[in-house]
Amino acid sequence: MLLFVGCANEKINTIIEEDNNVFISLNYPITNIKKLDKKIKKDVDNIYDDFKKNCIKDSELNIDYTYNKNNNYISIVLKIYINTNEKKEYVKTYFYDINKNKFLDINDIIDGYKNIYFSIDNEYFYTYINNDSNYIKNEYQLKNLNLKINIEKIETKKTNILYESNNKVLNPKDKFIALTFDDGPSIYSSSLLKVLEDNNINATFFILGNKVKIYNNVLNQSLKDGNELGNHSYNHKWLIKLDEDDLKTQIDDTQNIIKQYTGYTPTLFRPTYGSINDKVKKASDLDIVLWTIDTLDWKYNSVNRIVNNATKRVKDGDIILMHETYKRTVEAVKQIIPILKNKGFTFVTVSELREIQKLRNYES
Ligand code: ZN
């Protein structure tokens, strides 16, 4: 059992100042335990300095304390009172193990909070302790606690329609972006996949049928990582110039070879050069995907320029066009991802983006 006595043996450090109509009275204990005294003094000095910086005429700072000590422990409450434009009172506490010569926190004192029950709502954290015939409830504002869980997120997740894909939970109220890479796979695909994987994001690859066989390992890895594959024709002919049979062959052969080497059947189609006519539209049931932002990575050598093109005017729902066939693109992507993450974007595949857009239409 801890038995504390309010003890008068300790010394008190007192500082009283009245300076230009600013009133300061500081009282704090000197315990002759170096570590403890140093910590208290440091805290008091900080409070004092802070107050001096912010005080106005007729301001007051008052620090007082309570002190309890037994053979093993010292327990101190520092009470800080500040009156400037408005009044503010708060405490700092120190609990010190004299024998072990260290500070203890609440986890060291109470065994796992076993008999303290708690609940939480949007604003408060509540504790309950059951006494013999009643219980004591206390509340604490969440904003003043170092919560380890995100309460806001839990709340929004409950009230929104969400879309689940690839073990990802996507909230239609967030901002989304889809990176797309054409003309691959290539010798740069592996390093590009690594960049995506390192950043824990997915993209969509519009690939050419004639490259599937040689790069089938890369494609399988890409799918395993959660990326999406789309059809970009067999050998990049300008499709609007082809007759119906040739056009159909370009699309179908690509579907077939992707299926053969990966087991995956694309649902997306990006026409070469972004050129569409009625023939192209009618050639398959695939979802035709163009883009809203062209990075021009095929045209410009400068990584910075590609990064700028991708990030400058970006908005929710954009589809960014890049190419898997340039080393500079891989370098640019390393910069583009953190910039867009900082702007609050979540990266999704094109099919995920489509699903989110459907949910939004459904909600509105
Ligand atoms: Zn292309």
Coordinates of C-alpha atoms and ligand atoms in Angstrom, one line a residue:
M1 CA 0.0 0.0 0.0
L2 CA 1.2 3.4 -0.9
L3 CA 1.1 5.8 2.0
F4 CA 1.8 9.4 1.1
V5 CA 2.3 12.3 3.4
G6 CA 2.2 15.9 2.4
C7 CA 5.7 16.7 3.3
A8 CA 7.1 20.1 4.3
N9 CA 10.8 19.0 4.2
E10 CA 11.4 19.8 0.6
K11 CA 12.6 23.2 -0.3
I12 CA 10.6 25.6 -2.4
N13 CA 12.0 27.7 -5.2
T14 CA 10.0 30.9 -5.3
I15 CA 10.3 33.6 -8.0
I16 CA 8.1 36.6 -7.9
E17 CA 8.3 39.3 -10.5
E18 CA 6.2 42.4 -11.2
D19 CA 7.4 44.0 -14.4
N20 CA 5.6 46.5 -16.6
N21 CA 2.3 45.4 -15.2
V22 CA 3.1 41.7 -15.8
F23 CA 2.7 39.6 -12.7
I24 CA 4.6 36.4 -12.2
S25 CA 4.7 34.1 -9.2
L26 CA 6.4 30.8 -9.5
N27 CA 6.5 28.2 -6.7
Y28 CA 8.0 24.8 -7.3
P29 CA 9.6 22.2 -5.2
I30 CA 13.3 21.3 -4.9
T31 CA 13.6 17.7 -4.0
N32 CA 17.3 17.3 -4.1
I33 CA 16.9 14.5 -6.6
K34 CA 18.8 15.8 -9.6
K35 CA 16.9 14.2 -12.4
L36 CA 13.6 15.2 -11.0
D37 CA 14.6 18.8 -10.1
K38 CA 16.1 19.2 -13.6
K39 CA 12.9 18.1 -15.3
I40 CA 10.7 20.4 -13.2
K41 CA 12.9 23.3 -13.7
K42 CA 13.1 22.8 -17.4
D43 CA 9.3 22.7 -17.6
V44 CA 8.9 25.8 -15.5
D45 CA 11.5 27.6 -17.5
N46 CA 9.7 26.7 -20.7
I47 CA 6.3 27.9 -19.3
Y48 CA 8.0 31.1 -18.1
D49 CA 9.7 31.8 -21.4
D50 CA 6.6 31.1 -23.3
F51 CA 4.5 33.3 -21.1
K52 CA 7.0 36.2 -21.4
K53 CA 6.9 35.9 -25.2
N54 CA 3.1 36.1 -25.4
C55 CA 2.1 38.2 -22.4
I56 CA 0.4 41.5 -22.7
K57 CA -0.2 44.2 -20.1
D58 CA -1.9 43.0 -16.9
S59 CA -1.0 39.4 -17.6
E60 CA -0.5 36.9 -14.8
L61 CA 1.4 33.7 -14.5
N62 CA 1.1 31.7 -11.4
I63 CA 2.6 28.3 -10.7
D64 CA 1.9 26.3 -7.6
Y65 CA 2.2 22.7 -6.7
T66 CA 1.3 19.8 -4.4
Y67 CA 3.9 17.4 -3.2
N68 CA 3.6 13.9 -1.8
K69 CA 6.4 11.6 -0.8
N70 CA 7.0 8.3 0.9
N71 CA 10.1 6.1 1.1
N72 CA 9.8 4.9 -2.4
Y73 CA 8.0 7.5 -4.5
I74 CA 7.5 11.2 -5.0
S75 CA 4.3 12.5 -6.6
I76 CA 4.1 16.1 -7.7
V77 CA 1.4 18.1 -9.4
L78 CA 2.4 21.4 -10.9
K79 CA -0.5 23.7 -11.3
I80 CA -0.2 26.3 -13.9
Y81 CA -2.5 29.3 -14.1
I82 CA -2.2 31.8 -16.9
N83 CA -4.4 34.9 -17.3
T84 CA -3.8 37.0 -20.4
N85 CA -6.7 37.7 -22.8
E86 CA -8.3 34.6 -21.3
K87 CA -7.8 32.4 -18.4
K88 CA -6.1 29.0 -18.7
E89 CA -5.3 26.4 -16.1
Y90 CA -3.6 23.1 -16.5
V91 CA -1.3 20.7 -14.7
K92 CA 1.8 18.8 -15.2
T93 CA 2.5 15.7 -13.0
Y94 CA 5.7 13.9 -12.0
F95 CA 5.8 10.5 -10.5
Y96 CA 9.2 9.4 -9.5
D97 CA 10.6 6.1 -8.3
I98 CA 13.3 7.1 -5.8
N99 CA 15.0 3.7 -5.5
K100 CA 15.1 3.0 -9.2
N101 CA 15.8 6.6 -9.9
K102 CA 13.3 7.1 -12.8
F103 CA 10.0 8.6 -13.8
L104 CA 7.0 6.3 -13.9
D105 CA 4.0 6.7 -16.0
I106 CA 0.4 5.4 -15.5
N107 CA 1.3 2.1 -17.2
D108 CA 3.9 1.5 -14.5
I109 CA 1.4 2.2 -11.7
I110 CA -1.8 0.5 -12.8
D111 CA -1.8 -3.1 -14.1
G112 CA -3.1 -2.8 -17.6
Y113 CA -6.0 -0.5 -16.7
K114 CA -7.8 -3.8 -15.9
N115 CA -10.4 -2.3 -13.7
I116 CA -10.8 0.9 -15.7
Y117 CA -13.4 0.7 -18.4
F118 CA -13.7 3.0 -21.2
S119 CA -15.8 4.2 -24.1
I120 CA -15.4 6.7 -26.9
D121 CA -17.5 9.0 -29.1
N122 CA -16.7 11.7 -31.6
E123 CA -15.4 14.1 -29.0
Y124 CA -14.6 12.4 -25.8
F125 CA -12.8 9.5 -24.2
Y126 CA -14.7 8.3 -21.1
T127 CA -13.3 6.2 -18.3
Y128 CA -15.4 4.3 -15.7
I129 CA -14.3 2.8 -12.4
N130 CA -16.7 0.6 -10.5
N131 CA -16.7 1.3 -6.8
D132 CA -18.5 -0.8 -4.2
S133 CA -21.9 0.7 -4.8
N134 CA -21.5 3.1 -7.7
Y135 CA -19.2 4.0 -10.5
I136 CA -17.2 7.0 -11.3
K137 CA -17.2 8.4 -14.8
N138 CA -14.7 10.8 -16.2
E139 CA -14.4 12.4 -19.7
Y140 CA -11.5 13.6 -21.6
Q141 CA -11.5 15.6 -24.8
L142 CA -10.0 13.5 -27.6
K143 CA -8.1 16.4 -29.1
N144 CA -6.0 16.5 -25.9
L145 CA -5.1 12.8 -26.0
N146 CA -2.5 11.0 -28.1
L147 CA -5.0 8.5 -29.5
K148 CA -3.4 5.6 -31.3
I149 CA -6.5 5.0 -33.5
N150 CA -8.2 7.3 -35.9
I151 CA -11.7 8.0 -34.7
E152 CA -12.7 10.2 -37.6
K153 CA -11.9 7.4 -40.1
I154 CA -14.0 4.9 -38.3
E155 CA -16.9 7.3 -38.3
T156 CA -16.8 8.1 -42.0
K157 CA -16.4 4.5 -42.9
K158 CA -19.6 3.6 -41.2
T159 CA -21.7 6.2 -43.1
N160 CA -20.3 5.8 -46.6
I161 CA -20.8 3.4 -49.4
L162 CA -17.4 1.8 -49.9
Y163 CA -15.9 -0.1 -52.8
E164 CA -13.6 -3.0 -52.0
S165 CA -11.0 -4.1 -54.5
N166 CA -7.9 -6.2 -54.1
N167 CA -8.1 -6.0 -50.3
K168 CA -8.3 -2.2 -50.6
V169 CA -11.2 -0.3 -49.2
L170 CA -12.0 2.8 -51.3
N171 CA -14.2 5.6 -50.2
P172 CA -15.8 7.4 -53.1
K173 CA -15.5 10.7 -51.2
D174 CA -11.7 10.6 -51.5
K175 CA -9.7 11.9 -54.5
F176 CA -8.6 9.4 -57.0
I177 CA -6.0 9.2 -59.8
A178 CA -5.2 6.4 -62.2
L179 CA -1.7 6.1 -63.7
T180 CA -1.6 4.3 -67.0
F181 CA 1.4 3.1 -69.0
D182 CA 1.2 2.2 -72.7
D183 CA 3.2 0.2 -75.2
G184 CA 4.8 -2.2 -72.8
P185 CA 6.0 -4.4 -71.5
S186 CA 9.7 -3.4 -71.9
I187 CA 13.1 -3.8 -70.3
Y188 CA 12.0 -1.0 -67.9
S189 CA 8.8 -2.8 -66.7
S190 CA 10.5 -4.6 -63.8
S191 CA 11.9 -1.4 -62.3
L192 CA 8.6 0.4 -62.8
L193 CA 6.8 -2.4 -61.0
K194 CA 9.3 -2.1 -58.2
V195 CA 8.6 1.6 -57.8
L196 CA 4.8 1.0 -57.7
E197 CA 5.3 -1.8 -55.2
D198 CA 7.6 0.3 -53.0
N199 CA 5.0 2.9 -52.9
N200 CA 2.2 0.4 -52.3
I201 CA 0.2 1.6 -55.3
N202 CA -1.3 0.1 -58.4
A203 CA -1.5 1.2 -62.0
T204 CA -3.0 0.1 -65.4
F205 CA -0.8 -1.2 -68.2
F206 CA -2.1 -1.1 -71.8
I207 CA 0.1 -3.7 -73.4
L208 CA 0.9 -4.9 -76.9
G209 CA 0.1 -8.5 -77.8
N210 CA 3.4 -9.1 -79.6
K211 CA 5.3 -8.5 -76.4
V212 CA 3.3 -10.8 -74.1
K213 CA 5.2 -14.0 -74.7
I214 CA 8.7 -12.7 -74.1
Y215 CA 7.6 -10.6 -71.0
N216 CA 5.1 -13.0 -69.6
N217 CA 6.9 -13.2 -66.2
V218 CA 6.7 -9.4 -65.8
L219 CA 3.0 -9.5 -66.6
N220 CA 2.3 -12.2 -64.1
Q221 CA 4.2 -10.3 -61.5
S222 CA 2.3 -7.1 -62.4
L223 CA -1.1 -8.9 -61.9
K224 CA 0.1 -10.5 -58.7
D225 CA 1.0 -7.0 -57.4
G226 CA -2.6 -5.9 -58.0
N227 CA -2.1 -3.9 -61.3
E228 CA -4.5 -4.0 -64.2
L229 CA -3.7 -5.0 -67.8
G230 CA -5.5 -3.5 -70.7
N231 CA -5.4 -4.2 -74.4
H232 CA -3.4 -1.8 -76.7
S233 CA -3.6 -3.8 -79.9
Y234 CA -1.2 -6.5 -81.1
N235 CA 1.5 -4.5 -82.8
H236 CA 0.5 -0.9 -82.6
K237 CA -1.1 -0.3 -86.0
W238 CA -3.0 2.8 -86.5
L239 CA -6.4 1.1 -86.0
I240 CA -8.7 3.6 -87.7
K241 CA -6.9 2.8 -91.0
L242 CA -7.5 -0.9 -90.8
D243 CA -10.4 -2.8 -92.3
E244 CA -12.8 -4.6 -89.9
D245 CA -11.1 -8.0 -90.0
D246 CA -7.6 -6.7 -89.4
L247 CA -8.9 -4.4 -86.7
K248 CA -10.7 -7.3 -85.0
T249 CA -7.6 -9.5 -85.3
Q250 CA -5.5 -6.8 -83.6
I251 CA -7.8 -6.8 -80.6
D252 CA -8.7 -10.5 -80.4
D253 CA -5.2 -11.8 -80.8
T254 CA -4.0 -9.6 -78.0
Q255 CA -6.9 -10.8 -75.7
N256 CA -6.0 -14.4 -76.5
I257 CA -2.3 -14.2 -75.9
I258 CA -2.7 -12.3 -72.6
K259 CA -5.2 -15.0 -71.5
Q260 CA -2.8 -17.7 -72.6
Y261 CA 0.2 -16.5 -70.7
T262 CA -1.4 -15.0 -67.6
G263 CA -4.9 -16.5 -67.3
Y264 CA -6.2 -12.9 -67.2
T265 CA -8.8 -11.4 -69.6
P266 CA -8.6 -7.6 -70.0
T267 CA -11.8 -5.6 -70.0
L268 CA -10.1 -2.4 -71.1
F269 CA -9.0 -1.2 -74.5
R270 CA -6.9 1.8 -75.4
P271 CA -6.8 2.4 -79.1
T272 CA -3.3 3.3 -80.6
Y273 CA -2.6 7.0 -80.8
G274 CA -5.9 7.6 -79.0
S275 CA -7.7 7.5 -82.4
I276 CA -11.3 6.3 -82.3
N277 CA -13.9 6.0 -85.0
D278 CA -17.1 3.9 -85.2
K279 CA -15.3 0.9 -86.5
V280 CA -13.0 0.9 -83.5
K281 CA -15.9 1.3 -81.2
K282 CA -17.7 -1.6 -82.7
A283 CA -14.7 -3.9 -83.0
S284 CA -15.1 -5.3 -79.4
D285 CA -17.1 -5.1 -76.2
L286 CA -14.1 -3.8 -74.4
D287 CA -14.3 -0.6 -72.4
I288 CA -12.4 2.1 -74.4
V289 CA -10.1 4.1 -72.2
L290 CA -8.4 7.3 -73.2
W291 CA -6.8 9.8 -70.8
T292 CA -7.2 13.3 -69.3
I293 CA -3.6 14.2 -68.8
D294 CA -0.8 13.5 -71.3
T295 CA 2.6 13.7 -69.7
L296 CA 4.2 13.8 -73.2
D297 CA 6.9 11.5 -71.8
W298 CA 7.4 10.2 -75.4
K299 CA 8.3 13.7 -76.6
Y300 CA 10.4 15.3 -73.9
N301 CA 13.6 14.0 -72.4
S302 CA 13.4 16.0 -69.2
V303 CA 12.2 14.1 -66.1
N304 CA 11.2 17.4 -64.5
R305 CA 9.0 18.3 -67.5
I306 CA 7.2 14.9 -67.3
V307 CA 6.7 15.3 -63.5
N308 CA 5.3 18.8 -64.1
N309 CA 2.9 17.7 -66.8
A310 CA 1.6 14.9 -64.6
T311 CA 1.1 16.9 -61.4
K312 CA 0.4 20.5 -62.2
R313 CA -3.2 20.6 -63.2
V314 CA -4.2 17.3 -61.8
K315 CA -7.7 16.7 -60.4
D316 CA -9.9 14.0 -59.0
G317 CA -10.7 11.3 -61.5
D318 CA -7.9 12.1 -63.9
I319 CA -6.3 9.3 -66.0
I320 CA -2.6 10.0 -66.6
L321 CA -1.0 8.8 -69.8
M322 CA 2.6 7.6 -69.7
H323 CA 4.7 5.0 -71.5
E324 CA 6.4 2.0 -70.2
T325 CA 9.2 2.2 -72.7
Y326 CA 11.3 5.0 -71.4
K327 CA 13.8 5.0 -68.5
R328 CA 13.0 8.7 -67.9
T329 CA 9.4 7.8 -67.3
V330 CA 10.4 5.4 -64.5
E331 CA 12.4 8.2 -62.9
A332 CA 9.5 10.6 -63.3
V333 CA 7.1 8.2 -61.6
K334 CA 9.4 8.1 -58.6
Q335 CA 8.7 11.8 -58.1
I336 CA 5.1 11.9 -59.3
I337 CA 3.8 9.4 -56.7
P338 CA 4.9 11.3 -53.6
I339 CA 3.7 14.6 -55.1
L340 CA 0.2 13.3 -55.8
K341 CA 0.1 11.5 -52.4
N342 CA 0.9 14.8 -50.8
K343 CA -2.0 16.4 -52.7
G344 CA -4.3 13.8 -51.1
F345 CA -4.8 11.5 -54.1
T346 CA -5.4 7.7 -53.8
F347 CA -4.0 5.7 -56.7
V348 CA -6.3 3.2 -58.4
T349 CA -6.5 1.2 -61.5
V350 CA -8.8 2.3 -64.3
S351 CA -11.4 -0.4 -63.4
E352 CA -11.4 0.7 -59.8
L353 CA -11.9 4.3 -61.0
R354 CA -14.8 3.3 -63.1
E355 CA -16.4 1.5 -60.1
I356 CA -15.9 4.6 -57.9
Q357 CA -17.6 6.8 -60.6
K358 CA -20.5 4.4 -60.7
L359 CA -20.9 4.5 -56.9
R360 CA -20.8 8.3 -57.0
N361 CA -23.5 8.4 -59.7
Y362 CA -25.5 6.0 -57.6
E363 CA -25.1 8.1 -54.4
S364 CA -26.0 11.4 -56.0
Ligands
ZN1 ZN 0.7 3.4 -77.8

